[in-house]
Amino acid sequence: MALQTFALSTGRINKFKGAILKHAIPLEVLGRTGRQVQMPKNQSDTYVARRFLPYGATSSDRNTINRFFQDGNGADRATAIANQHLVAEGVTPTPDSITPVDTTVVLAQYSCLYGFTDKTFNLYEDDIPGEMVAQVGERVTFVNEMIIYGALKACTNAYYGGTGTTVATVNGGLTLGLIRKIVQNLQANHAKPVTSVLKAGPNYGTDALPAGYLVYCHTDLEPDIRDLPGFTPAEKYASGSPMENEIGKCERFRFITSPDLPSVQNGGAAVGATNLYSTTGTSLDVYPFIVAGADAWSQIAVRGLNALDPTFLPPGQKSKSDPHGQRGYAGSIWWKAIMIENNGWMAVGNVGRKNLPV
């Protein structure tokens, strides 16, 4: 009689991991962009990203860390830079040094857990444990999206609709002028358009896409986006395939929507005559949207079987805490960290949305 081996009986826990990822990946939006980092085991709980300031830049703020030459006094900056590099015959120029900028983040651990009884496991007409596996996958992604969204909203390169200067004073919606203002700043800071995103699959890898700045926002803003002058729906792209949940583009921006990027209800200025939506009819709801350039931020990627540490304990396993083996559990635990590495290569906008006519 042949010895029963792992090759003959595939481990249920590996199938469980695959099932979680299968249900998790389709819901990702923010989780597919940013610089993806695979954190190896036993390499500390702290991740440090390093970049070096370009020539002439200073670490004062999000603009000066990216621009090669800062002078607000009307000087001829092109001539000044050229003159700084003139050399005299036979004279060795003074060497320069480069300055590193480190950004540090500590990984945090997250989990979700469902429980069921032996009666449910053995007698219930529906596959409750199977449904829980699907829920675990969807919940992992939902939690990760909220972690990323919360971190990216803290970007210091912030813009506000209308004449607003804070979230509480937002009194305008999404406009082409606001979009152009954002892209003007990103380009001045040498932000590169995004040309690849994480694959829409369980394994680590990237998909190429046409260059552009990606805009992530709530699905409520879709009508406002489609009303922008020059908007091109994704279904009318002349070349290239749209990303999942991408509704179209306007100039250099590609819009990706998700119902899981919530607004700040009643967070803006008084509705007044703005014709913008409010949950209660008093202060307008403010919708943050994230504009991403390449390598502006990074995240610990949740990809591959090593990214999750799942739990699947069917009833029947007897222990001191469960002497009859009456309880079962399904869930997972995982590590996640988000880090804004360059505030000048991304932006967060805050706008109201239009009231839709009935």
Coordinates of C-alpha atoms in Angstrom, one line a residue:
M1 CA 0.0 0.0 0.0
A2 CA 1.4 3.4 -1.0
L3 CA 2.3 5.9 1.7
Q4 CA -0.1 8.8 1.8
T5 CA 2.0 11.9 0.9
F6 CA 1.4 15.6 0.5
A7 CA 1.6 15.2 -3.3
L8 CA -1.4 12.8 -3.1
S9 CA -3.4 15.1 -0.8
T10 CA -3.0 18.7 -1.6
G11 CA -2.9 20.8 1.6
R12 CA -6.3 22.5 2.2
I13 CA -4.6 25.6 3.6
N14 CA -2.9 26.3 0.2
K15 CA -6.2 26.0 -1.6
F16 CA -7.6 28.4 1.0
K17 CA -4.9 30.9 0.3
G18 CA -5.6 30.7 -3.4
A19 CA -9.3 31.1 -2.8
I20 CA -8.8 34.2 -0.7
L21 CA -6.6 35.8 -3.4
K22 CA -9.1 34.9 -6.1
H23 CA -11.8 36.8 -4.3
A24 CA -9.5 39.7 -3.2
I25 CA -7.8 40.7 -6.5
P26 CA -10.9 41.8 -8.5
L27 CA -11.8 44.5 -5.9
E28 CA -8.4 46.2 -5.9
V29 CA -8.1 49.8 -7.2
L30 CA -5.5 51.7 -5.2
G31 CA -3.8 48.4 -4.3
R32 CA -2.6 48.0 -7.9
T33 CA -0.6 51.2 -8.2
G34 CA 2.3 52.8 -6.2
R35 CA 5.7 51.2 -6.0
Q36 CA 5.1 47.7 -4.9
V37 CA 7.5 46.3 -2.3
Q38 CA 7.8 42.6 -1.4
M39 CA 8.9 42.5 2.3
P40 CA 11.0 39.3 3.0
K41 CA 10.6 37.5 6.3
N42 CA 12.9 38.2 9.2
Q43 CA 14.0 41.6 7.9
S44 CA 12.6 43.8 10.6
D45 CA 9.2 45.5 11.0
T46 CA 10.5 48.8 9.6
Y47 CA 10.8 49.7 5.9
V48 CA 13.1 52.6 4.8
A49 CA 12.9 54.1 1.4
R50 CA 15.7 56.3 0.2
R51 CA 16.0 58.8 -2.6
F52 CA 18.6 61.5 -3.3
L53 CA 17.9 65.2 -3.9
P54 CA 18.6 66.3 -7.5
Y55 CA 21.1 69.1 -8.1
G56 CA 20.0 72.4 -6.7
A57 CA 17.1 71.0 -4.8
T58 CA 16.5 71.4 -1.0
S59 CA 14.5 69.4 1.5
S60 CA 12.3 72.4 2.5
D61 CA 9.0 71.2 1.0
R62 CA 7.3 69.1 -1.6
N63 CA 8.3 71.5 -4.4
T64 CA 11.9 72.2 -3.5
I65 CA 12.8 68.5 -3.1
N66 CA 12.1 68.0 -6.8
R67 CA 13.1 71.2 -8.6
F68 CA 16.7 71.7 -9.7
F69 CA 16.9 75.4 -9.2
Q70 CA 14.9 77.7 -6.9
D71 CA 14.9 81.5 -7.3
G72 CA 11.9 83.7 -7.0
N73 CA 13.7 87.0 -7.6
G74 CA 13.3 87.2 -11.3
A75 CA 16.9 86.0 -12.1
D76 CA 17.8 84.3 -15.4
R77 CA 17.8 80.8 -14.0
A78 CA 19.1 79.1 -17.2
T79 CA 22.1 81.4 -17.4
A80 CA 22.7 81.1 -13.7
I81 CA 22.8 77.3 -13.9
A82 CA 25.2 77.4 -16.9
N83 CA 27.5 79.9 -15.2
Q84 CA 27.7 77.7 -12.1
H85 CA 29.2 75.0 -14.3
L86 CA 31.9 77.1 -16.0
V87 CA 35.4 75.9 -15.4
A88 CA 38.7 77.9 -15.6
E89 CA 41.6 76.5 -17.4
G90 CA 43.8 74.3 -15.2
V91 CA 41.5 74.7 -12.1
T92 CA 39.8 71.7 -10.6
P93 CA 36.2 72.5 -9.8
T94 CA 35.0 72.1 -6.2
P95 CA 33.2 68.8 -5.9
D96 CA 29.6 68.6 -4.9
S97 CA 27.9 66.0 -2.7
I98 CA 24.5 64.5 -2.9
T99 CA 21.9 64.5 -0.1
P100 CA 19.8 61.4 0.8
V101 CA 16.2 61.7 1.9
D102 CA 14.9 58.7 3.9
T103 CA 11.2 57.9 4.5
T104 CA 10.4 55.3 7.2
V105 CA 7.3 53.3 7.9
V106 CA 6.6 50.6 10.4
L107 CA 4.5 47.6 9.2
A108 CA 1.2 47.0 11.0
Q109 CA -0.6 43.7 11.3
Y110 CA -4.3 43.3 10.3
S111 CA -6.7 40.4 10.6
C112 CA -10.3 39.2 10.0
L113 CA -11.9 36.1 11.4
Y114 CA -15.3 34.3 11.0
G115 CA -16.6 31.5 13.1
F116 CA -19.1 28.6 12.6
T117 CA -20.4 25.6 14.5
D118 CA -20.2 21.9 13.7
K119 CA -24.0 21.9 13.1
T120 CA -23.6 24.6 10.5
F121 CA -20.6 22.9 9.0
N122 CA -22.3 19.5 8.7
L123 CA -26.0 20.1 8.3
Y124 CA -26.7 23.6 6.9
E125 CA -27.9 23.5 3.3
D126 CA -25.5 26.2 2.1
D127 CA -21.7 26.1 2.2
I128 CA -21.2 28.6 4.9
P129 CA -17.4 28.0 5.3
G130 CA -17.0 28.4 1.5
E131 CA -18.9 31.7 1.6
M132 CA -16.7 32.8 4.5
V133 CA -13.6 32.2 2.4
A134 CA -15.0 34.5 -0.2
Q135 CA -15.8 37.1 2.4
V136 CA -12.3 36.9 3.8
G137 CA -10.8 37.6 0.4
E138 CA -13.1 40.6 -0.2
R139 CA -12.6 41.9 3.3
V140 CA -8.8 41.8 3.0
T141 CA -8.9 43.9 -0.1
F142 CA -11.5 46.3 1.4
V143 CA -9.4 46.9 4.5
N144 CA -6.3 47.4 2.4
E145 CA -8.0 49.9 0.2
M146 CA -9.1 51.8 3.3
I147 CA -5.5 51.7 4.7
I148 CA -4.1 53.1 1.4
Y149 CA -6.9 55.7 1.0
G150 CA -6.4 57.0 4.5
A151 CA -2.6 57.3 4.0
L152 CA -2.8 59.0 0.6
K153 CA -5.3 61.5 1.7
A154 CA -2.6 62.9 4.0
C155 CA -0.6 64.0 1.0
T156 CA 0.6 67.6 1.5
N157 CA 0.1 68.5 -2.1
A158 CA -3.6 69.3 -1.6
Y159 CA -6.2 71.1 -3.8
Y160 CA -9.7 72.3 -3.0
G161 CA -12.7 73.0 -5.2
G162 CA -14.0 76.5 -5.7
T163 CA -12.4 79.1 -3.5
G164 CA -11.8 76.6 -0.7
T165 CA -8.5 76.4 1.1
T166 CA -9.4 73.6 3.4
V167 CA -11.8 70.7 3.4
A168 CA -14.2 72.7 5.5
T169 CA -14.3 75.5 3.0
V170 CA -14.7 73.5 -0.2
N171 CA -17.4 75.2 -2.2
G172 CA -16.8 74.0 -5.8
G173 CA -16.8 70.8 -7.9
L174 CA -14.4 69.1 -10.3
T175 CA -13.3 71.4 -13.2
L176 CA -10.9 71.3 -16.1
G177 CA -9.1 74.3 -14.6
L178 CA -8.5 72.4 -11.3
I179 CA -7.2 69.4 -13.2
R180 CA -4.8 71.5 -15.2
K181 CA -3.6 73.3 -12.1
I182 CA -2.7 69.9 -10.6
V183 CA -0.9 68.5 -13.6
Q184 CA 1.0 71.8 -14.0
N185 CA 2.4 71.3 -10.5
L186 CA 3.2 67.6 -11.0
Q187 CA 5.1 68.4 -14.2
A188 CA 7.0 71.2 -12.5
N189 CA 8.1 68.7 -9.9
H190 CA 9.3 66.3 -12.5
A191 CA 6.6 63.8 -11.7
K192 CA 6.6 61.0 -14.3
P193 CA 3.3 59.6 -15.7
V194 CA 2.4 56.0 -14.6
T195 CA 3.3 53.4 -17.2
S196 CA 2.6 50.2 -15.3
V197 CA 0.4 48.8 -12.5
L198 CA 0.3 45.6 -10.6
K199 CA -1.2 42.6 -12.5
A200 CA -4.8 41.8 -11.9
G201 CA -3.9 38.4 -10.6
P202 CA -2.6 36.6 -7.5
N203 CA 1.0 36.6 -8.5
Y204 CA 3.5 39.5 -8.2
G205 CA 4.1 41.2 -11.5
T206 CA 3.2 44.3 -13.5
D207 CA 1.1 45.2 -16.6
A208 CA 2.1 48.0 -19.0
L209 CA -0.3 50.7 -19.8
P210 CA -0.3 54.0 -21.8
A211 CA 1.4 56.8 -19.9
G212 CA -0.8 59.1 -17.8
Y213 CA -1.5 60.4 -14.3
L214 CA -4.0 58.1 -12.6
V215 CA -7.0 59.7 -10.7
Y216 CA -8.7 57.5 -8.2
C217 CA -12.1 58.7 -6.9
H218 CA -15.6 57.6 -5.7
T219 CA -18.1 56.4 -8.3
D220 CA -20.3 59.3 -7.3
L221 CA -18.0 61.7 -9.2
E222 CA -18.5 59.8 -12.5
P223 CA -21.2 62.2 -13.9
D224 CA -19.0 65.2 -13.1
I225 CA -16.0 63.5 -14.8
R226 CA -18.0 62.7 -17.9
D227 CA -19.1 66.4 -18.2
L228 CA -15.5 67.6 -18.4
P229 CA -14.6 69.3 -21.7
G230 CA -12.6 66.9 -23.8
F231 CA -13.5 63.8 -21.8
T232 CA -12.9 60.5 -23.8
P233 CA -14.8 57.5 -22.5
A234 CA -12.7 54.3 -22.1
E235 CA -14.7 52.5 -24.7
K236 CA -13.6 55.0 -27.3
Y237 CA -9.8 54.7 -26.7
A238 CA -8.1 54.7 -30.1
S239 CA -5.3 52.4 -28.7
G240 CA -4.4 50.6 -25.5
S241 CA -6.6 48.8 -23.1
P242 CA -8.3 50.6 -20.2
M243 CA -7.6 49.5 -16.6
E244 CA -10.3 47.7 -14.7
N245 CA -12.8 50.3 -13.4
E246 CA -11.3 53.0 -15.7
I247 CA -14.1 55.1 -17.1
G248 CA -12.1 57.4 -19.4
K249 CA -9.5 60.1 -19.7
C250 CA -9.2 63.9 -20.0
E251 CA -5.9 65.4 -21.2
R252 CA -3.2 63.7 -19.2
F253 CA -5.5 62.2 -16.6
R254 CA -7.0 58.7 -16.5
F255 CA -10.0 58.2 -14.2
I256 CA -10.5 55.1 -12.1
T257 CA -13.6 54.9 -9.9
S258 CA -14.5 52.8 -6.9
P259 CA -17.5 52.8 -4.5
D260 CA -15.0 52.2 -1.6
L261 CA -13.4 55.7 -1.6
P262 CA -15.9 57.5 0.6
S263 CA -16.7 61.2 0.8
V264 CA -16.6 63.4 3.9
Q265 CA -20.3 63.8 4.5
N266 CA -21.3 67.4 5.3
G267 CA -17.6 68.3 5.5
G268 CA -17.5 71.3 3.2
A269 CA -18.9 74.8 3.1
A270 CA -22.6 75.7 3.2
V271 CA -24.5 74.4 0.2
G272 CA -26.1 77.8 -0.6
A273 CA -26.4 78.3 -4.3
T274 CA -23.6 75.9 -5.3
N275 CA -26.0 73.1 -6.6
L276 CA -23.7 70.6 -5.0
Y277 CA -24.8 67.5 -3.1
S278 CA -25.2 67.4 0.7
T279 CA -26.3 64.4 2.7
T280 CA -28.3 66.6 5.1
G281 CA -28.8 69.6 2.8
T282 CA -26.7 72.0 4.9
S283 CA -23.0 71.6 4.2
L284 CA -21.8 69.9 1.0
D285 CA -20.2 66.5 0.9
V286 CA -16.5 66.6 0.1
Y287 CA -15.0 63.9 -2.2
P288 CA -11.3 63.4 -2.0
F289 CA -9.6 62.1 -5.2
I290 CA -6.0 60.8 -5.4
V291 CA -3.8 61.8 -8.3
A292 CA -0.8 59.4 -8.7
G293 CA 2.4 60.0 -10.6
A294 CA 5.0 57.2 -10.9
D295 CA 6.9 56.2 -7.7
A296 CA 5.2 58.9 -5.5
W297 CA 4.3 56.3 -2.9
S298 CA 4.9 52.7 -2.1
Q299 CA 3.1 49.8 -0.4
I300 CA 3.8 46.3 0.9
A301 CA 2.3 44.2 -1.9
V302 CA -0.3 41.5 -0.9
R303 CA 0.5 39.0 -3.7
G304 CA 1.4 35.4 -3.7
L305 CA 0.8 32.7 -1.1
N306 CA 3.4 34.2 1.3
A307 CA 1.4 37.5 1.5
L308 CA -1.3 36.0 3.8
D309 CA -1.3 33.8 6.8
P310 CA -4.7 32.3 6.7
T311 CA -6.7 30.3 9.3
F312 CA -9.0 27.5 8.4
L313 CA -10.0 25.3 11.4
P314 CA -12.9 23.0 10.6
P315 CA -15.0 21.6 13.5
G316 CA -13.8 18.4 14.9
Q317 CA -10.4 19.5 16.2
K318 CA -10.7 19.0 19.9
S319 CA -8.7 21.1 22.4
K320 CA -8.9 22.4 26.0
S321 CA -10.8 25.4 24.8
D322 CA -13.2 23.3 22.6
P323 CA -13.2 19.8 24.1
H324 CA -15.9 18.5 21.7
G325 CA -14.6 20.2 18.5
Q326 CA -17.8 22.1 18.0
R327 CA -16.4 25.3 16.5
G328 CA -14.6 26.2 13.3
Y329 CA -12.9 29.3 12.1
A330 CA -12.0 31.0 8.8
G331 CA -9.9 34.1 8.5
S332 CA -6.5 35.6 7.7
I333 CA -3.8 37.8 9.2
W334 CA -1.5 40.0 7.1
W335 CA 1.0 42.8 7.2
K336 CA 0.5 46.1 5.4
A337 CA 2.3 49.5 5.2
I338 CA 1.8 52.5 3.0
M339 CA 4.4 55.2 2.6
I340 CA 4.3 58.6 0.7
E341 CA 7.8 58.9 -0.7
N342 CA 7.4 62.1 -2.6
N343 CA 4.5 64.5 -2.0
G344 CA 5.4 66.5 -5.1
W345 CA 4.7 63.5 -7.4
M346 CA 1.1 63.1 -6.3
A347 CA -1.8 65.2 -5.2
V348 CA -5.1 65.0 -3.4
G349 CA -8.0 67.0 -4.6
N350 CA -11.1 67.8 -2.6
V351 CA -14.3 68.7 -4.4
G352 CA -18.1 68.6 -4.1
R353 CA -20.3 66.8 -6.6
K354 CA -23.2 68.0 -8.6
N355 CA -26.8 67.3 -7.7
L356 CA -28.2 65.0 -10.4
P357 CA -31.5 66.1 -12.0
V358 CA -34.5 63.9 -11.4

